[in-house]
Coordinates of C-alpha atoms in Angstrom, one line a residue:
E1 CA -18.8 8.2 7.2
V2 CA -19.1 11.3 6.6
I3 CA -18.9 12.5 2.3
A4 CA -18.9 15.0 0.8
I5 CA -21.0 15.7 -2.7
S6 CA -20.6 18.4 -5.1
M7 CA -21.4 19.2 -8.7
D8 CA -17.2 20.1 -8.5
T9 CA -14.6 18.4 -10.9
D10 CA -12.6 16.4 -8.6
K11 CA -9.8 18.6 -8.9
L12 CA -11.8 21.6 -7.2
Q13 CA -12.7 18.8 -4.7
A14 CA -9.1 18.1 -4.0
Q15 CA -8.7 21.5 -3.7
F16 CA -10.9 22.4 -1.2
K17 CA -10.6 19.2 0.8
E18 CA -6.8 21.0 1.1
K19 CA -7.5 23.9 2.5
T20 CA -9.7 23.4 4.6
G21 CA -7.5 20.6 6.5
A22 CA -11.4 18.6 6.0
E23 CA -10.6 14.6 6.5
Y24 CA -13.7 13.5 5.4
R25 CA -13.9 11.8 0.8
F26 CA -14.8 14.6 -1.3
V27 CA -17.0 13.3 -4.9
G28 CA -17.2 15.4 -8.0
D29 CA -20.9 16.0 -9.7
P30 CA -20.0 17.5 -12.6
E31 CA -22.9 16.2 -14.1
G32 CA -25.7 16.3 -11.3
K33 CA -26.4 12.2 -11.0
L34 CA -26.4 12.2 -7.4
V35 CA -27.5 15.7 -6.8
D36 CA -30.8 14.3 -9.2
L37 CA -30.8 11.6 -7.3
F38 CA -31.4 13.7 -3.8
G39 CA -33.0 16.2 -5.4
L40 CA -30.6 18.9 -4.9
R41 CA -30.2 20.3 -7.8
G42 CA -31.6 24.2 -7.0
F43 CA -34.0 26.2 -9.2
L44 CA -32.3 29.3 -11.0
L45 CA -28.1 28.4 -9.7
P46 CA -26.7 25.5 -11.3
A47 CA -25.4 24.4 -8.1
A48 CA -26.8 22.1 -5.8
K49 CA -28.5 22.8 -2.1
R50 CA -26.8 22.1 0.8
K51 CA -28.2 19.0 2.8
S52 CA -26.6 16.9 5.3
F53 CA -28.3 12.8 5.0
V54 CA -27.4 10.3 7.5
I55 CA -28.5 6.8 6.4
D56 CA -28.0 3.9 7.6
Q57 CA -26.6 1.1 7.0
Q58 CA -29.8 -1.0 5.1
G59 CA -29.4 2.4 2.7
C60 CA -32.3 4.4 4.4
I61 CA -32.9 8.3 5.0
K62 CA -33.0 8.8 8.7
T63 CA -32.1 12.2 9.1
V64 CA -31.5 15.0 6.8
V65 CA -30.5 18.8 8.2
S66 CA -30.4 21.7 5.6
G67 CA -29.0 25.4 4.8
V68 CA -24.9 26.7 5.1
F69 CA -24.4 24.6 8.4
A70 CA -25.1 21.1 6.1
A71 CA -22.7 21.6 4.3
T72 CA -19.6 20.9 7.4
A73 CA -18.7 18.7 9.2
G74 CA -20.4 19.6 12.1
G75 CA -23.9 19.5 9.9
A76 CA -23.1 15.8 9.5
F77 CA -22.8 15.2 13.1
E78 CA -25.3 17.5 14.5
A79 CA -27.8 14.9 12.1
S80 CA -26.2 12.0 13.2
C81 CA -27.1 12.4 17.0
K82 CA -30.8 13.1 15.8
I83 CA -31.4 9.5 15.2

């Protein structure tokens, strides 16, 4: 399952999902709780770093993809193929 998380509000996430036609779930994290949990808060900008995590059924992180491509469904798929 692909889940997109950002520091945008749920409303902005819904608008982005509609605009892009993405079929996966979006979660708004405006307070940055999930962002901080995964160590993704940027240093200079109040935004999260772009990363895709592949997490197994036991909750273990198997691989991580970084950068702009990581924020796409293709990046998440690529990451899942590396395990």
